[in-house]
mmCIF file of C-alpha atoms in Angstrom:
data_model
loop_
_atom_site.group_PDB
_atom_site.id
_atom_site.type_symbol
_atom_site.label_atom_id
_atom_site.label_comp_id
_atom_site.label_asym_id
_atom_site.label_seq_id
_atom_site.Cartn_x
_atom_site.Cartn_y
_atom_site.Cartn_z
ATOM 1 C CA MET A 1439 88.050 82.642 96.102
ATOM 2 C CA ARG A 1440 87.927 81.221 92.595
ATOM 3 C CA SER A 1441 86.323 83.386 89.925
ATOM 4 C CA TYR A 1442 84.203 81.631 87.297
ATOM 5 C CA LEU A 1443 83.436 82.774 83.765
ATOM 6 C CA ASP A 1444 79.833 82.680 82.539
ATOM 7 C CA PHE A 1445 80.321 79.566 80.418
ATOM 8 C CA GLU A 1446 81.826 77.753 83.436
ATOM 9 C CA LYS A 1447 78.538 77.799 85.407
ATOM 10 C CA PRO A 1448 77.963 73.998 85.188
ATOM 11 C CA VAL A 1449 81.424 73.413 86.693
ATOM 12 C CA ALA A 1450 80.884 76.152 89.273
ATOM 13 C CA GLU A 1451 77.689 74.498 90.473
ATOM 14 C CA LEU A 1452 79.342 71.104 90.861
ATOM 15 C CA GLU A 1453 82.352 72.514 92.703
ATOM 16 C CA ALA A 1454 80.040 74.532 94.962
ATOM 17 C CA LYS A 1455 78.253 71.318 95.913
ATOM 18 C CA VAL A 1456 81.595 69.702 96.702
ATOM 19 C CA GLU A 1457 82.474 72.571 99.035
ATOM 20 C CA GLU A 1458 79.059 72.342 100.715
ATOM 21 C CA LEU A 1459 79.538 68.640 101.346
ATOM 22 C CA ARG A 1460 83.025 69.230 102.744
ATOM 23 C CA ALA A 1461 81.669 71.863 105.117
ATOM 24 C CA LEU A 1462 78.905 69.479 106.118
ATOM 25 C CA GLY A 1463 81.449 66.725 106.718
ATOM 26 C CA GLU A 1464 83.265 68.852 109.275
ATOM 27 C CA ASN A 1465 80.181 68.773 111.480
ATOM 28 C CA ARG A 1466 79.131 65.185 110.818
ATOM 29 C CA ASP A 1467 80.600 61.782 110.088
ATOM 30 C CA ALA A 1468 82.883 62.585 107.142
ATOM 31 C CA VAL A 1469 83.036 58.923 106.081
ATOM 32 C CA SER A 1470 79.324 58.878 105.281
ATOM 33 C CA ILE A 1471 79.641 61.564 102.588
ATOM 34 C CA ALA A 1472 83.170 60.843 101.341
ATOM 35 C CA ASP A 1473 81.799 58.799 98.434
ATOM 36 C CA ASP A 1474 79.455 61.613 97.431
ATOM 37 C CA ILE A 1475 82.335 64.090 97.472
ATOM 38 C CA SER A 1476 84.535 61.823 95.359
ATOM 39 C CA ARG A 1477 81.741 61.240 92.864
ATOM 40 C CA LEU A 1478 81.056 64.959 92.483
ATOM 41 C CA GLU A 1479 84.780 65.765 92.184
ATOM 42 C CA VAL A 1480 85.127 63.293 89.323
ATOM 43 C CA LYS A 1481 82.008 64.685 87.680
ATOM 44 C CA ALA A 1482 83.300 68.274 88.015
ATOM 45 C CA ALA A 1483 86.725 67.328 86.633
ATOM 46 C CA ASP A 1484 85.142 65.566 83.653
ATOM 47 C CA ALA A 1485 82.856 68.537 82.991
ATOM 48 C CA LEU A 1486 85.819 70.926 83.129
ATOM 49 C CA LYS A 1487 87.882 68.765 80.776
ATOM 50 C CA ASP A 1488 85.023 68.473 78.309
ATOM 51 C CA LEU A 1489 84.317 72.209 78.456
ATOM 52 C CA TYR A 1490 87.923 73.267 77.871
ATOM 53 C CA GLY A 1491 88.383 70.686 75.160
ATOM 54 C CA ARG A 1492 85.925 72.534 72.899
ATOM 55 C CA LEU A 1493 86.289 76.226 73.717
ATOM 56 C CA THR A 1494 85.142 78.685 71.085
ATOM 57 C CA PRO A 1495 87.465 81.564 70.088
ATOM 58 C CA TRP A 1496 85.319 83.955 72.146
ATOM 59 C CA GLN A 1497 85.510 81.709 75.192
ATOM 60 C CA LYS A 1498 89.290 81.553 74.761
ATOM 61 C CA THR A 1499 89.271 85.352 74.701
ATOM 62 C CA LEU A 1500 87.480 85.379 78.058
ATOM 63 C CA VAL A 1501 89.959 82.858 79.487
ATOM 64 C CA ALA A 1502 92.900 84.950 78.220
ATOM 65 C CA ARG A 1503 91.448 87.912 80.126
ATOM 66 C CA HIS A 1504 90.641 85.977 83.301
ATOM 67 C CA PRO A 1505 91.445 88.199 86.323
ATOM 68 C CA GLN A 1506 93.195 85.361 88.165
ATOM 69 C CA ARG A 1507 95.413 84.368 85.252
ATOM 70 C CA PRO A 1508 99.139 84.659 86.152
ATOM 71 C CA HIS A 1509 100.717 87.907 84.966
ATOM 72 C CA PHE A 1510 104.242 88.951 84.026
ATOM 73 C CA VAL A 1511 105.297 89.554 87.643
ATOM 74 C CA ASP A 1512 104.316 85.965 88.453
ATOM 75 C CA TYR A 1513 106.381 84.535 85.577
ATOM 76 C CA CYS A 1514 109.287 86.777 86.489
ATOM 77 C CA ALA A 1515 109.181 85.688 90.131
ATOM 78 C CA GLY A 1516 108.896 82.011 89.169
ATOM 79 C CA LEU A 1517 111.500 81.880 86.397
ATOM 80 C CA ILE A 1518 113.988 84.724 86.903
ATOM 81 C CA THR A 1519 116.473 84.846 89.765
ATOM 82 C CA GLU A 1520 118.582 87.848 90.763
ATOM 83 C CA PHE A 1521 116.125 90.062 88.869
ATOM 84 C CA THR A 1522 117.186 93.715 88.764
ATOM 85 C CA PRO A 1523 114.505 95.989 87.284
ATOM 86 C CA LEU A 1524 115.437 99.116 85.367
ATOM 87 C CA ALA A 1525 113.162 102.148 85.139
ATOM 88 C CA GLY A 1526 112.698 105.070 82.786
ATOM 89 C CA ASP A 1527 113.353 105.709 79.111
ATOM 90 C CA ARG A 1528 115.972 108.454 79.710
ATOM 91 C CA LYS A 1529 113.796 110.773 77.612
ATOM 92 C CA PHE A 1530 110.519 111.477 79.397
ATOM 93 C CA ALA A 1531 109.363 109.221 82.255
ATOM 94 C CA GLU A 1532 108.951 105.776 83.745
ATOM 95 C CA ASP A 1533 106.062 103.684 82.401
ATOM 96 C CA GLU A 1534 105.090 100.808 84.667
ATOM 97 C CA ALA A 1535 102.888 99.185 82.034
ATOM 98 C CA ILE A 1536 106.117 97.534 80.825
ATOM 99 C CA VAL A 1537 108.354 96.045 83.489
ATOM 100 C CA GLY A 1538 111.857 95.000 82.525
ATOM 101 C CA GLY A 1539 115.374 94.404 83.670
ATOM 102 C CA PHE A 1540 118.116 91.803 83.909
ATOM 103 C CA GLY A 1541 118.427 88.537 85.784
ATOM 104 C CA ARG A 1542 119.155 84.841 85.400
ATOM 105 C CA PHE A 1543 116.881 82.366 83.665
ATOM 106 C CA ARG A 1544 117.812 78.901 84.892
ATOM 107 C CA GLY A 1545 121.353 80.106 85.470
ATOM 108 C CA GLN A 1546 121.719 81.996 82.180
ATOM 109 C CA PRO A 1547 122.001 85.809 82.272
ATOM 110 C CA VAL A 1548 119.140 87.360 80.283
ATOM 111 C CA CYS A 1549 117.218 90.542 79.630
ATOM 112 C CA VAL A 1550 113.536 90.076 80.502
ATOM 113 C CA MET A 1551 110.554 92.340 79.986
ATOM 114 C CA GLY A 1552 106.807 92.145 79.816
ATOM 115 C CA GLN A 1553 103.528 93.965 80.032
ATOM 116 C CA GLU A 1554 101.991 93.906 83.506
ATOM 117 C CA LYS A 1555 98.240 94.389 83.924
ATOM 118 C CA GLY A 1556 98.107 94.336 87.720
ATOM 119 C CA HIS A 1557 96.155 92.110 90.127
ATOM 120 C CA ASN A 1558 93.900 94.579 91.944
ATOM 121 C CA THR A 1559 92.524 98.078 91.509
ATOM 122 C CA GLU A 1560 95.640 99.781 92.877
ATOM 123 C CA THR A 1561 98.139 97.853 90.747
ATOM 124 C CA ARG A 1562 95.958 97.967 87.649
ATOM 125 C CA ILE A 1563 95.878 101.738 87.810
ATOM 126 C CA ARG A 1564 99.629 101.908 88.491
ATOM 127 C CA HIS A 1565 100.416 99.648 85.528
ATOM 128 C CA ASN A 1566 97.714 101.266 83.350
ATOM 129 C CA PHE A 1567 96.139 97.837 82.748
ATOM 130 C CA GLY A 1568 99.218 96.792 80.754
ATOM 131 C CA MET A 1569 98.686 99.454 78.076
ATOM 132 C CA ALA A 1570 102.052 101.127 77.538
ATOM 133 C CA ARG A 1571 102.717 104.717 76.547
ATOM 134 C CA PRO A 1572 105.642 105.732 74.285
ATOM 135 C CA GLU A 1573 108.053 105.876 77.220
ATOM 136 C CA GLY A 1574 107.307 102.218 77.950
ATOM 137 C CA TYR A 1575 108.415 101.149 74.487
ATOM 138 C CA ARG A 1576 111.426 103.456 74.630
ATOM 139 C CA LYS A 1577 112.384 101.811 77.902
ATOM 140 C CA ALA A 1578 112.116 98.441 76.138
ATOM 141 C CA VAL A 1579 114.441 99.732 73.405
ATOM 142 C CA ARG A 1580 116.941 100.871 76.047
ATOM 143 C CA LEU A 1581 116.895 97.428 77.661
ATOM 144 C CA MET A 1582 117.339 95.633 74.352
ATOM 145 C CA GLU A 1583 120.237 97.870 73.347
ATOM 146 C CA MET A 1584 121.995 96.946 76.589
ATOM 147 C CA ALA A 1585 121.246 93.258 76.057
ATOM 148 C CA ASP A 1586 122.653 93.401 72.530
ATOM 149 C CA ARG A 1587 125.766 95.197 73.751
ATOM 150 C CA PHE A 1588 126.494 92.552 76.379
ATOM 151 C CA GLY A 1589 125.380 89.528 74.348
ATOM 152 C CA LEU A 1590 122.391 88.587 76.508
ATOM 153 C CA PRO A 1591 119.289 86.795 75.153
ATOM 154 C CA VAL A 1592 116.025 88.718 75.411
ATOM 155 C CA ILE A 1593 112.852 87.128 76.805
ATOM 156 C CA SER A 1594 109.568 89.009 76.565
ATOM 157 C CA PHE A 1595 106.122 88.231 77.967
ATOM 158 C CA VAL A 1596 103.180 89.705 76.076
ATOM 159 C CA ASP A 1597 99.919 90.539 77.828
ATOM 160 C CA THR A 1598 98.179 93.702 76.675
ATOM 161 C CA ALA A 1599 94.908 94.772 75.130
ATOM 162 C CA GLY A 1600 96.988 97.217 73.084
ATOM 163 C CA ALA A 1601 99.127 100.320 73.382
ATOM 164 C CA TYR A 1602 97.569 103.193 75.337
ATOM 165 C CA PRO A 1603 95.392 105.234 72.913
ATOM 166 C CA GLY A 1604 95.318 108.484 74.893
ATOM 167 C CA ILE A 1605 95.942 111.921 73.391
ATOM 168 C CA GLU A 1606 99.107 112.467 75.434
ATOM 169 C CA ALA A 1607 100.543 109.175 74.153
ATOM 170 C CA GLU A 1608 99.919 110.249 70.572
ATOM 171 C CA GLU A 1609 101.473 113.641 71.277
ATOM 172 C CA ARG A 1610 104.652 111.939 72.491
ATOM 173 C CA GLY A 1611 104.934 109.713 69.410
ATOM 174 C CA GLN A 1612 103.201 106.431 70.208
ATOM 175 C CA ALA A 1613 103.417 105.039 66.674
ATOM 176 C CA GLU A 1614 107.081 106.018 66.319
ATOM 177 C CA ALA A 1615 107.959 104.430 69.671
ATOM 178 C CA ILE A 1616 106.270 101.152 68.685
ATOM 179 C CA ALA A 1617 108.040 101.198 65.325
ATOM 180 C CA ARG A 1618 111.427 101.853 66.985
ATOM 181 C CA SER A 1619 110.902 98.973 69.397
ATOM 182 C CA THR A 1620 109.941 96.638 66.548
ATOM 183 C CA GLU A 1621 112.968 97.792 64.547
ATOM 184 C CA MET A 1622 115.233 97.232 67.554
ATOM 185 C CA GLN A 1623 114.026 93.663 67.903
ATOM 186 C CA LEU A 1624 114.622 92.946 64.223
ATOM 187 C CA SER A 1625 118.201 94.240 64.480
ATOM 188 C CA LEU A 1626 119.168 92.307 67.621
ATOM 189 C CA GLY A 1627 122.235 90.120 67.209
ATOM 190 C CA VAL A 1628 121.185 88.013 70.214
ATOM 191 C CA PRO A 1629 118.364 85.433 70.385
ATOM 192 C CA ASN A 1630 114.994 86.695 71.507
ATOM 193 C CA VAL A 1631 111.985 84.639 72.544
ATOM 194 C CA SER A 1632 108.496 85.993 73.118
ATOM 195 C CA LEU A 1633 105.612 84.308 74.929
ATOM 196 C CA VAL A 1634 102.014 85.532 74.707
ATOM 197 C CA ILE A 1635 100.612 84.750 78.156
ATOM 198 C CA GLY A 1636 97.216 86.439 77.851
ATOM 199 C CA GLU A 1637 96.189 89.018 75.288
ATOM 200 C CA GLY A 1638 98.446 89.960 72.409
ATOM 201 C CA GLY A 1639 96.850 93.164 71.251
ATOM 202 C CA SER A 1640 97.926 94.841 68.008
ATOM 203 C CA GLY A 1641 101.078 96.985 67.811
ATOM 204 C CA GLY A 1642 101.171 97.149 71.590
ATOM 205 C CA ALA A 1643 102.046 93.457 71.518
ATOM 206 C CA ILE A 1644 104.215 93.196 68.413
ATOM 207 C CA ALA A 1645 106.496 95.954 69.753
ATOM 208 C CA ILE A 1646 107.974 93.343 72.121
ATOM 209 C CA ALA A 1647 106.968 90.195 70.218
ATOM 210 C CA THR A 1648 109.067 90.479 67.049
ATOM 211 C CA ALA A 1649 111.192 87.548 68.098
ATOM 212 C CA ASN A 1650 113.113 84.593 66.674
ATOM 213 C CA LYS A 1651 110.633 82.340 68.463
ATOM 214 C CA VAL A 1652 107.082 83.446 69.223
ATOM 215 C CA LEU A 1653 105.187 81.145 71.570
ATOM 216 C CA MET A 1654 101.659 81.282 72.962
ATOM 217 C CA LEU A 1655 99.888 79.744 75.901
ATOM 218 C CA GLU A 1656 97.145 77.355 74.846
ATOM 219 C CA HIS A 1657 94.282 79.719 75.679
ATOM 220 C CA ALA A 1658 95.978 83.037 74.866
ATOM 221 C CA ILE A 1659 94.913 85.239 71.943
ATOM 222 C CA TYR A 1660 96.930 87.354 69.490
ATOM 223 C CA SER A 1661 95.343 89.770 67.023
ATOM 224 C CA VAL A 1662 95.589 93.111 65.257
ATOM 225 C CA ILE A 1663 92.478 94.385 67.093
ATOM 226 C CA SER A 1664 90.183 93.191 69.868
ATOM 227 C CA PRO A 1665 87.041 91.252 68.863
ATOM 228 C CA GLU A 1666 84.909 94.092 70.255
ATOM 229 C CA GLY A 1667 86.844 96.648 68.197
ATOM 230 C CA ALA A 1668 86.566 94.581 65.028
ATOM 231 C CA ALA A 1669 82.826 94.095 65.550
ATOM 232 C CA SER A 1670 82.365 97.831 66.027
ATOM 233 C CA ILE A 1671 84.155 98.558 62.753
ATOM 234 C CA LEU A 1672 82.706 95.753 60.624
ATOM 235 C CA TRP A 1673 79.116 95.681 61.872
ATOM 236 C CA ARG A 1674 78.919 98.828 64.018
ATOM 237 C CA ASP A 1675 77.854 96.542 66.833
ATOM 238 C CA ALA A 1676 80.275 95.541 69.610
ATOM 239 C CA ALA A 1677 77.784 92.882 70.696
ATOM 240 C CA ARG A 1678 78.901 90.812 67.711
ATOM 241 C CA ALA A 1679 82.337 90.316 69.267
ATOM 242 C CA GLN A 1680 81.768 86.543 69.291
ATOM 243 C CA ASP A 1681 81.338 86.529 65.500
ATOM 244 C CA ALA A 1682 84.446 88.671 65.113
ATOM 245 C CA ALA A 1683 86.518 86.395 67.365
ATOM 246 C CA THR A 1684 85.536 83.359 65.308
ATOM 247 C CA ASN A 1685 86.400 84.954 61.967
ATOM 248 C CA MET A 1686 89.618 86.727 63.013
ATOM 249 C CA LYS A 1687 91.614 83.527 63.711
ATOM 250 C CA ILE A 1688 93.024 84.820 67.007
ATOM 251 C CA THR A 1689 93.614 81.573 68.897
ATOM 252 C CA ALA A 1690 96.974 79.919 69.358
ATOM 253 C CA GLN A 1691 95.805 76.904 67.364
ATOM 254 C CA ASP A 1692 94.788 79.040 64.377
ATOM 255 C CA LEU A 1693 97.968 81.107 64.478
ATOM 256 C CA LEU A 1694 100.214 78.044 64.637
ATOM 257 C CA ARG A 1695 98.464 76.616 61.593
ATOM 258 C CA LEU A 1696 98.906 79.916 59.740
ATOM 259 C CA GLY A 1697 102.601 80.096 60.613
ATOM 260 C CA ILE A 1698 102.335 83.255 62.719
ATOM 261 C CA ILE A 1699 103.698 81.615 65.872
ATOM 262 C CA ASP A 1700 106.208 78.835 66.461
ATOM 263 C CA GLY A 1701 104.720 76.825 69.304
ATOM 264 C CA ILE A 1702 101.949 76.394 71.860
ATOM 265 C CA VAL A 1703 102.515 75.939 75.594
ATOM 266 C CA THR A 1704 99.900 73.612 77.071
ATOM 267 C CA GLU A 1705 97.894 74.940 80.002
ATOM 268 C CA PRO A 1706 96.413 72.905 82.873
ATOM 269 C CA VAL A 1707 92.833 71.745 82.382
ATOM 270 C CA GLY A 1708 90.665 74.744 83.183
ATOM 271 C CA GLY A 1709 93.242 77.333 82.164
ATOM 272 C CA ALA A 1710 96.407 78.841 83.585
ATOM 273 C CA HIS A 1711 94.521 80.352 86.530
ATOM 274 C CA ARG A 1712 93.666 76.869 87.809
ATOM 275 C CA ASP A 1713 97.327 75.983 88.369
ATOM 276 C CA PRO A 1714 99.611 79.002 87.877
ATOM 277 C CA GLN A 1715 102.726 77.188 89.082
ATOM 278 C CA ALA A 1716 102.348 74.369 86.559
ATOM 279 C CA THR A 1717 101.759 76.935 83.810
ATOM 280 C CA ILE A 1718 104.849 78.927 84.738
ATOM 281 C CA GLU A 1719 106.955 75.766 84.808
ATOM 282 C CA ALA A 1720 105.672 74.698 81.383
ATOM 283 C CA ALA A 1721 106.382 78.177 80.025
ATOM 284 C CA GLY A 1722 109.923 78.017 81.395
ATOM 285 C CA ASN A 1723 110.531 74.670 79.713
ATOM 286 C CA ALA A 1724 109.303 76.001 76.361
ATOM 287 C CA ILE A 1725 111.466 79.119 76.611
ATOM 288 C CA GLU A 1726 114.505 77.048 77.577
ATOM 289 C CA GLU A 1727 113.990 74.781 74.564
ATOM 290 C CA ALA A 1728 113.610 77.777 72.239
ATOM 291 C CA LEU A 1729 116.799 79.415 73.505
ATOM 292 C CA HIS A 1730 118.636 76.116 73.150
ATOM 293 C CA ASP A 1731 117.544 75.855 69.498
ATOM 294 C CA LEU A 1732 119.005 79.321 68.847
ATOM 295 C CA GLY A 1733 122.097 78.912 71.008
ATOM 296 C CA ASN A 1734 124.591 77.953 68.308
ATOM 297 C CA MET A 1735 123.789 80.821 65.932
ATOM 298 C CA GLY A 1736 126.011 83.859 65.453
ATOM 299 C CA PRO A 1737 124.670 87.434 65.308
ATOM 300 C CA ALA A 1738 124.240 87.431 61.516
ATOM 301 C CA GLU A 1739 122.469 84.064 61.570
ATOM 302 C CA ILE A 1740 120.182 85.274 64.372
ATOM 303 C CA ARG A 1741 119.162 88.351 62.358
ATOM 304 C CA ASP A 1742 118.649 86.321 59.160
ATOM 305 C CA HIS A 1743 116.609 83.702 61.034
ATOM 306 C CA ARG A 1744 114.333 86.389 62.462
ATOM 307 C CA ALA A 1745 113.959 88.227 59.156
ATOM 308 C CA ASP A 1746 113.206 85.031 57.241
ATOM 309 C CA LYS A 1747 110.597 84.063 59.805
ATOM 310 C CA PHE A 1748 108.584 87.261 59.417
ATOM 311 C CA LEU A 1749 109.070 87.546 55.644
ATOM 312 C CA ALA A 1750 107.653 84.041 55.269
ATOM 313 C CA ILE A 1751 104.379 84.894 57.034
ATOM 314 C CA GLY A 1752 101.493 84.608 54.582
ATOM 315 C CA ARG A 1753 103.521 83.015 51.805
ATOM 316 C CA LYS A 1754 102.618 79.402 52.569
ATOM 317 C CA LEU A 1755 98.849 79.645 52.851
#
């Protein structure tokens, strides 16, 4: 069953009428209501296109968090063959908030990792809603070290509200683990490409998004803090999250203009959750193009390219 966001109510009502007419047609002469169904389908499609053509930053935030949006495991299953996951950081424990391993991306051996939020209550709890602890980032470092050693490109999928803020995570060195992961990415002598598929939250995101090419899905968001968190700090009122989202410049379109990211992957009308397979295919094409652009660079060039990219942020405004 499709889940609708609050601002999608006009579309939900039209599509509900279409379903009612289809159910009615099963018991009556379907030909007599076929025209009505077609008319309503066109009206619903037009309403959806118009709605998603003028989303506000807050509405994009809601779309990025949509429960039916494809997650890392969906991209991995659709794009990576012969995937072999690796577990544990060899220091403390396994953290399932970050899933990673090795496989083939369109025939090319790669290291792949990403934050996984989970699809239902059981998996969300197991993956801690995509909020990694220090051992998750140390696992990412272990994977990247292996990729660098064997000359394999690194692909990462970002989808997290942020790193886990619990006391035990702080006790085990959360900030240090994020910094080490970021440092590891900057020192890689192999190409790395990162794609923000939902939320890119603060250091929890940048720990696996410090890449040669940073891409975002059309309705994803990427920011140093959530709109609710920013509203709580600035106005001491989380209800002003919409104002915060507008002023923080968190959308893919804003970030491309500011030079923070390198490209936007177009989503189907209505968001990635409307057609996950088309979204995954488009993401694969964008990643393939990015890896191709980096394919002729040596290790030193790769490092310089990455360093220049991040040093240039904010200098051309």
